[in-house]
mmCIF file of C-alpha atoms in Angstrom:
data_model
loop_
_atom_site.group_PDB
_atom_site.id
_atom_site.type_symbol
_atom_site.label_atom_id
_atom_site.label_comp_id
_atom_site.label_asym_id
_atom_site.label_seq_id
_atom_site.Cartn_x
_atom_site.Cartn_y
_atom_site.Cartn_z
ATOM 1 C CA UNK S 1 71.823 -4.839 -18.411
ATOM 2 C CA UNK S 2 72.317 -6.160 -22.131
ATOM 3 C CA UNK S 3 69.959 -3.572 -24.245
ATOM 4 C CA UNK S 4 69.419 -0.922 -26.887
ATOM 5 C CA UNK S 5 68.784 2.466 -26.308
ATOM 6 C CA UNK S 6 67.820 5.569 -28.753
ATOM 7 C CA UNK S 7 67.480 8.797 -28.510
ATOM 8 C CA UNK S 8 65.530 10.910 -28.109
ATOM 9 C CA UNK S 9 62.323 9.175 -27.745
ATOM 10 C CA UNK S 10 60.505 11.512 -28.621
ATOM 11 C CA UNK S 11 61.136 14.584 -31.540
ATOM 12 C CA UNK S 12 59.233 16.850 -33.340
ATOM 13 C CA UNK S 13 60.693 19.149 -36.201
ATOM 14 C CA UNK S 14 60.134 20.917 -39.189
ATOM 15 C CA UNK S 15 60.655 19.972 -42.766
ATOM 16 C CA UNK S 16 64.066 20.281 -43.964
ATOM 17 C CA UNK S 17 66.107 20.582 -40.646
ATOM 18 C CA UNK S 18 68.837 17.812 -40.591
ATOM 19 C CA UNK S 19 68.123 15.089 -37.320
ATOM 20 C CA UNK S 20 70.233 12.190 -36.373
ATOM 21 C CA UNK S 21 68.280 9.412 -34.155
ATOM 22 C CA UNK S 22 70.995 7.643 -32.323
ATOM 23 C CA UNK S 23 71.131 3.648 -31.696
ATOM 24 C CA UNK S 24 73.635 2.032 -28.660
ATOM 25 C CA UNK S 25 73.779 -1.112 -27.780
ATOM 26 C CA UNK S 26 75.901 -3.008 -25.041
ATOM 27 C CA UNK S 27 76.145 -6.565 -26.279
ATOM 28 C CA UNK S 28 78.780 -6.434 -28.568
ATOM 29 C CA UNK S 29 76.103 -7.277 -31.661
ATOM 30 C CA UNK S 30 77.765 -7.315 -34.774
ATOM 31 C CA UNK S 31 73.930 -6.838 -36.852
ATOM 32 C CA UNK S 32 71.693 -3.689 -36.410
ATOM 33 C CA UNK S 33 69.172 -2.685 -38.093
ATOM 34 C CA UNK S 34 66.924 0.263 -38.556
ATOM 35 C CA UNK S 35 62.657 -0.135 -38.932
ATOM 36 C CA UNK S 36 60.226 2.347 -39.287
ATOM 37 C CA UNK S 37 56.479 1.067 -37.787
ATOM 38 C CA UNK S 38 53.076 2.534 -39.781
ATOM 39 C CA UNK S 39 49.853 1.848 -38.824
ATOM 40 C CA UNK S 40 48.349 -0.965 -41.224
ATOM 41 C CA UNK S 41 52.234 -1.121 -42.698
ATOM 42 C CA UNK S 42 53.774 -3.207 -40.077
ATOM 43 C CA UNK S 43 57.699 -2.836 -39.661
ATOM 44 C CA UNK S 44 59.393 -2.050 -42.814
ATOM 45 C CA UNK S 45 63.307 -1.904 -42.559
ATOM 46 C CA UNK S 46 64.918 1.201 -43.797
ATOM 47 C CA UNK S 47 68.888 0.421 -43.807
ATOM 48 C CA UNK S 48 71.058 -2.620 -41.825
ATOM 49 C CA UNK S 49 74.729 -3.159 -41.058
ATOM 50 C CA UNK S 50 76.007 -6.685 -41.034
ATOM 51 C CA UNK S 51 78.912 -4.833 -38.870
ATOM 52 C CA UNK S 52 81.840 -1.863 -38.691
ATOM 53 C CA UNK S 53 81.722 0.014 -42.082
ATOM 54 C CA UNK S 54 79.195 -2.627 -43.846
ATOM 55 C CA UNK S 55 76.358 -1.014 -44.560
ATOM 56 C CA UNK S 56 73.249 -1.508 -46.905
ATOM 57 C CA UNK S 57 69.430 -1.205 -48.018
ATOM 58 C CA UNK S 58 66.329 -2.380 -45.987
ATOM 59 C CA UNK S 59 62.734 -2.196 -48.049
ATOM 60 C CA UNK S 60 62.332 1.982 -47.361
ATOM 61 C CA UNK S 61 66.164 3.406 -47.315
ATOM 62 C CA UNK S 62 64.707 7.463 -49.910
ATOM 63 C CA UNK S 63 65.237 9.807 -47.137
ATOM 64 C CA UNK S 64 67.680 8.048 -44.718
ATOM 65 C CA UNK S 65 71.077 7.386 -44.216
ATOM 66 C CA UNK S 66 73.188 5.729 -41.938
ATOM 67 C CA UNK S 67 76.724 4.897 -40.739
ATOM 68 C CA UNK S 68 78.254 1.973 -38.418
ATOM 69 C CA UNK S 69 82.120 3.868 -37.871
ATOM 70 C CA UNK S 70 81.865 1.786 -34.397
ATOM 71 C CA UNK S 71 80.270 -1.496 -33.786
ATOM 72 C CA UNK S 72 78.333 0.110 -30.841
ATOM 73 C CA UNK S 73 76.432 2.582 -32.559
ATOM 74 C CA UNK S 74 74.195 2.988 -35.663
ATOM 75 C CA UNK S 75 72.842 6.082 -35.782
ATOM 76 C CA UNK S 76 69.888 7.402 -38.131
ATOM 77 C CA UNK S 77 70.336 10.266 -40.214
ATOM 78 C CA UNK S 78 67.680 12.137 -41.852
ATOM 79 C CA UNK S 79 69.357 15.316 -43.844
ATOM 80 C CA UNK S 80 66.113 16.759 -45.119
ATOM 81 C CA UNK S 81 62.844 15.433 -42.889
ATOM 82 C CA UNK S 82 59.436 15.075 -44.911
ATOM 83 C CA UNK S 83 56.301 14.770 -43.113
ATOM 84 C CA UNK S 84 56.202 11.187 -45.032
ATOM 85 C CA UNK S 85 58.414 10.646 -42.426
ATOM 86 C CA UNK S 86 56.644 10.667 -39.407
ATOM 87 C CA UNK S 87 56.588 7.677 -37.876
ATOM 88 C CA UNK S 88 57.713 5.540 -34.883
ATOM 89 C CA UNK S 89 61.575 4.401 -35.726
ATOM 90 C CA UNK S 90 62.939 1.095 -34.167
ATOM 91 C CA UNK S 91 66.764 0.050 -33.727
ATOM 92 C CA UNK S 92 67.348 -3.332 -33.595
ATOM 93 C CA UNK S 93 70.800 -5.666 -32.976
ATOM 94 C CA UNK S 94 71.650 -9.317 -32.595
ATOM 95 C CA UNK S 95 74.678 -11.456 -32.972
ATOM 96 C CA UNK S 96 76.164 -12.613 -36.638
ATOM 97 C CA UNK S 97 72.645 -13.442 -38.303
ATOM 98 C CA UNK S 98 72.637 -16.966 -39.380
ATOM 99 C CA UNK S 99 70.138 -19.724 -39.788
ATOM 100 C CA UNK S 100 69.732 -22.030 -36.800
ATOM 101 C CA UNK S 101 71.484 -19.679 -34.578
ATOM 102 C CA UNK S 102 70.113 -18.246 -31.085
ATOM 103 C CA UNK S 103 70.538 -14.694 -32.828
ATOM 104 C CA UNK S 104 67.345 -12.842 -31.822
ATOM 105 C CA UNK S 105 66.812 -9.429 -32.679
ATOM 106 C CA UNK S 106 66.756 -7.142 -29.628
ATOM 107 C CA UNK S 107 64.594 -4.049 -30.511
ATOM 108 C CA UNK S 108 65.185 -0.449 -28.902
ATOM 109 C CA UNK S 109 62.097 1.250 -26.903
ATOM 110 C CA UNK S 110 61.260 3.576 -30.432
ATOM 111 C CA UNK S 111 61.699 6.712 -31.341
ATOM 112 C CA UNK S 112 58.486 8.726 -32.108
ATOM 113 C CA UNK S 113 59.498 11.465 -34.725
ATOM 114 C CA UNK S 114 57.177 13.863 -36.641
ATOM 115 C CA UNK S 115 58.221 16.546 -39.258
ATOM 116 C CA UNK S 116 55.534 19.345 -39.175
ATOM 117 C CA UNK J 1 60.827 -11.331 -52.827
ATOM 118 C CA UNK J 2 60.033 -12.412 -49.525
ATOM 119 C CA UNK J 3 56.304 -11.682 -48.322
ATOM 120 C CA UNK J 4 54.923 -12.078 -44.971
ATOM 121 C CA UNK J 5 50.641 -11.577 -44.651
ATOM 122 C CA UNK J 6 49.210 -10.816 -42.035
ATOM 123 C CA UNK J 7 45.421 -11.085 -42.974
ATOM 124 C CA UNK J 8 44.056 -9.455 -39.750
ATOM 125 C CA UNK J 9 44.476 -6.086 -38.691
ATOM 126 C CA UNK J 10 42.436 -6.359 -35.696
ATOM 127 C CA UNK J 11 41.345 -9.613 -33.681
ATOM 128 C CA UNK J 12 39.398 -9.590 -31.012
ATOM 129 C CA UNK J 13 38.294 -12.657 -28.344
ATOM 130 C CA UNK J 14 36.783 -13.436 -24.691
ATOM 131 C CA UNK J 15 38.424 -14.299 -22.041
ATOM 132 C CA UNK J 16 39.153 -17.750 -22.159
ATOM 133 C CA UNK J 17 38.602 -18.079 -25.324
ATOM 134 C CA UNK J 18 40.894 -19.850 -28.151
ATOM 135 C CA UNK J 19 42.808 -17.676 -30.359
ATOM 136 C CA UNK J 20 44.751 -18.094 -33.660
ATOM 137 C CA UNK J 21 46.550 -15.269 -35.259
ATOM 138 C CA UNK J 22 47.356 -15.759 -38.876
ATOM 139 C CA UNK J 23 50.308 -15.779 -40.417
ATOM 140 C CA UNK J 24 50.990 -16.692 -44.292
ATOM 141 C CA UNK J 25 54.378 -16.098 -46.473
ATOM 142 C CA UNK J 26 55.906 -16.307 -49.844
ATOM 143 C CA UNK J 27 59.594 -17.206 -50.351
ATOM 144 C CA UNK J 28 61.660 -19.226 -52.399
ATOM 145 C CA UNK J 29 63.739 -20.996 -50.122
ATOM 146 C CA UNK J 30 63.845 -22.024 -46.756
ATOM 147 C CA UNK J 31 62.432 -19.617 -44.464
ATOM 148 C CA UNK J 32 63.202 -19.162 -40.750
ATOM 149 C CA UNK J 33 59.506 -17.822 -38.857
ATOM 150 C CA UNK J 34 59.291 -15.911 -35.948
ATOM 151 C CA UNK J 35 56.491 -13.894 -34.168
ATOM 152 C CA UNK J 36 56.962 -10.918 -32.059
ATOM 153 C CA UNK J 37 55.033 -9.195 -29.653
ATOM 154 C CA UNK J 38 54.226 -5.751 -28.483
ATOM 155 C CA UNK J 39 52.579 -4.820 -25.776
ATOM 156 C CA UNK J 40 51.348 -1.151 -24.786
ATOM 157 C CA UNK J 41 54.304 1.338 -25.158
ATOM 158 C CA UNK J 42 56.762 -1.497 -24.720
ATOM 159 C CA UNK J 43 59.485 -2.555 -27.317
ATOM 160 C CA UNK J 44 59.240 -5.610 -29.261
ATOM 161 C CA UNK J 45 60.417 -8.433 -28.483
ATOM 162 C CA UNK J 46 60.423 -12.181 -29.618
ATOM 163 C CA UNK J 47 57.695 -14.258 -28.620
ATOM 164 C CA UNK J 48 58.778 -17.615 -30.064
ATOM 165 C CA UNK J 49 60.584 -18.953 -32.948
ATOM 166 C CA UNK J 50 59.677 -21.953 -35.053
ATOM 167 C CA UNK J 51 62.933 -24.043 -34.891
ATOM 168 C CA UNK J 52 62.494 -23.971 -31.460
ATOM 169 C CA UNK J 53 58.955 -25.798 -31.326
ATOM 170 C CA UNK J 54 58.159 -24.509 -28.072
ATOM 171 C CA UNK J 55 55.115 -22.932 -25.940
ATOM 172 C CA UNK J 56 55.845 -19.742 -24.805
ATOM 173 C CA UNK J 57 52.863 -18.048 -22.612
ATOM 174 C CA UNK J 58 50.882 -20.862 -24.033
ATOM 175 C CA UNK J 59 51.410 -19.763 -27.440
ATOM 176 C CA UNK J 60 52.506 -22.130 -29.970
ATOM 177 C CA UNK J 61 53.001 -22.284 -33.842
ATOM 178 C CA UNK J 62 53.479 -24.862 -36.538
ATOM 179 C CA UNK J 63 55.503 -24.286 -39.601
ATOM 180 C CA UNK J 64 53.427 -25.239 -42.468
ATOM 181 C CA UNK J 65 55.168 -25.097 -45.456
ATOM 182 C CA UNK J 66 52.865 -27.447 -47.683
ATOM 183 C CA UNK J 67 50.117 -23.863 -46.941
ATOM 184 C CA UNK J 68 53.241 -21.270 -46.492
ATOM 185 C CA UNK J 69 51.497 -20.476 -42.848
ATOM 186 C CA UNK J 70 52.877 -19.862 -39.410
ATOM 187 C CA UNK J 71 49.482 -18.992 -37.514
ATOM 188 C CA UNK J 72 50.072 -18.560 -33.829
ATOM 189 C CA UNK J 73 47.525 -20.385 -31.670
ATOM 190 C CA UNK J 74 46.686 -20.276 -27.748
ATOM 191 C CA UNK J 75 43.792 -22.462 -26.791
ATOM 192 C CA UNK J 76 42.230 -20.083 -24.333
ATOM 193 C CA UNK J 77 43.293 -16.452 -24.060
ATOM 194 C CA UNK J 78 43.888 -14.400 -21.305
ATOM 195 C CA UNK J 79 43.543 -10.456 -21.097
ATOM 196 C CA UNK J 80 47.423 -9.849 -20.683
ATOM 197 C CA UNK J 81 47.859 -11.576 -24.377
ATOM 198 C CA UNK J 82 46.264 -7.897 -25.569
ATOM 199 C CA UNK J 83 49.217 -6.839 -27.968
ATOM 200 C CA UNK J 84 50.086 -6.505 -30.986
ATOM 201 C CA UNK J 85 51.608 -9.147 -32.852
ATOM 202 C CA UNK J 86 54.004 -9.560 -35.685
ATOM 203 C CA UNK J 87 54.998 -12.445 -38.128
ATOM 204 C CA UNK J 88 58.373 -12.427 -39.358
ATOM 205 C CA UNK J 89 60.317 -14.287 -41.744
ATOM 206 C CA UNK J 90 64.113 -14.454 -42.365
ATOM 207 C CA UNK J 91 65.527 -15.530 -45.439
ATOM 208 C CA UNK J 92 67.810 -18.424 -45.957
ATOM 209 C CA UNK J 93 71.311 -15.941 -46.128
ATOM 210 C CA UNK J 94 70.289 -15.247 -42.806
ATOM 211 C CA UNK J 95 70.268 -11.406 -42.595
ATOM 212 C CA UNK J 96 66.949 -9.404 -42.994
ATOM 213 C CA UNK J 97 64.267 -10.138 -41.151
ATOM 214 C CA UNK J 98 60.912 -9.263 -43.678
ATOM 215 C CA UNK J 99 57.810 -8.260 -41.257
ATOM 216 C CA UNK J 100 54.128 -8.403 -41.420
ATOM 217 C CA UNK J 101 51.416 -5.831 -41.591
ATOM 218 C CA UNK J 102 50.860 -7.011 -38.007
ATOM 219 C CA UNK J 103 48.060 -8.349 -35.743
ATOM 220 C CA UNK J 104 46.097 -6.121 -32.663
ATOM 221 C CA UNK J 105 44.884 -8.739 -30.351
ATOM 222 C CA UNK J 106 42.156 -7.630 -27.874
ATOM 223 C CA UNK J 107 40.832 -9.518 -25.018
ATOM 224 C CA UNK J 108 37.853 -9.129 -23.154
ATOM 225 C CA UNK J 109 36.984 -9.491 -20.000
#
């Protein structure tokens, strides 16, 4: 079944403690992309790859980082959590984006994560 | 930059009733609209796409670019179209996808 999966789903942690949020997908997607959803804020992207070792800046990237060393995966990393970073996180993947292309974003089920 | 509004937070209709979710943005070039959906603890996932001109679940929506809109219409509303809804606009390069503050439709029995 052609999808995105992260993990975990759901994570609580304290300030300060390093967390990686992983992203997978299957259908050989050469965009992903990272969002972070906040009530009355919408879905604001954080950081997107346009594929293997091209990486760059959403709206939101103070706080995050991420690498694409496979086209697969595009984790989240978060090397010193602030509670201004609770929020539900959202991977997301299509084919080479492009204008009048059937390139739809496929989103992941979310990751829920708050920093106490 | 490119803006997507969202001017409604929350929405809320009857049964049977016609619905239009509004959608207005601000960009330079030529934009590609999209709306999304999300229902209750489910992903999101693309409800239709305006290229495509097509009714999906009854929903439709007409790219107006002389009023920068893309409201989403349905002429009468059923309960199962309680979601959440998102505009979306991708630039001309074709990469980002800018989002709105997003739409909670309710519908009543």
């Amino acid at each position: 079944e052609a999808q995105v999966t992260q993990n975990p789903r759901y994570l609580i942690t304290v300030t300060g403690k390093k967390l990686t949020v992983t992203c997978s997908q299957n259908m050989n997607h050469e965009y992903m992309s990272w969002y972070r959803q906040d009530p009355g804020l919408g879905l604001r992207q954080i950081y997107y790859s346009m594929n293997v070792e091209a990486t760059d800046k959403g709206d939101v990237p103070e706080g995050y980082k991420v690498s694409r060393k496979e086209k697969r995966n595009f984790p989240l990393i978060l090397e010193s959590p602030s509670p201004n970073q609770t929020s539900l996180y959202f991977c997301a993947s299509s084919s080479y984006p492009g204008q009048g292309m059937n390139n739809e974003q496929f989103f992941g089920p979310g990751t829920r994560l708050t920093v106490l | 930059a490119q803006r997507v509004t969202q001017p409604e937070k929350l929405l809320s209709v009857f049964k049977g009733a016609p619905v239009e979710l509004k959608c207005n943005y601000s960009y330079s070039g030529s934009p590609e609209l999209f709306w999304y959906v999300q229902y209750s603890r489910q992903r999101l996932q693309l409800l239709l796409r305006h290229i495509s001109r097509e009714s999906i679940k009854g929903f439709t929506a007409d790219l107006n670019k002389g009023e920068t809109s893309f409201h989403l219409k349905k002429p009468f509303a059923q309960e199962e179209d309680s979601a959440m809804y998102y505009c979306a606009l991708r630039e001309t390069s074709g990469s980002r996808l800018t989002f709105g503050e997003g739409t909670q439709l309710t519908v009543n029995p």
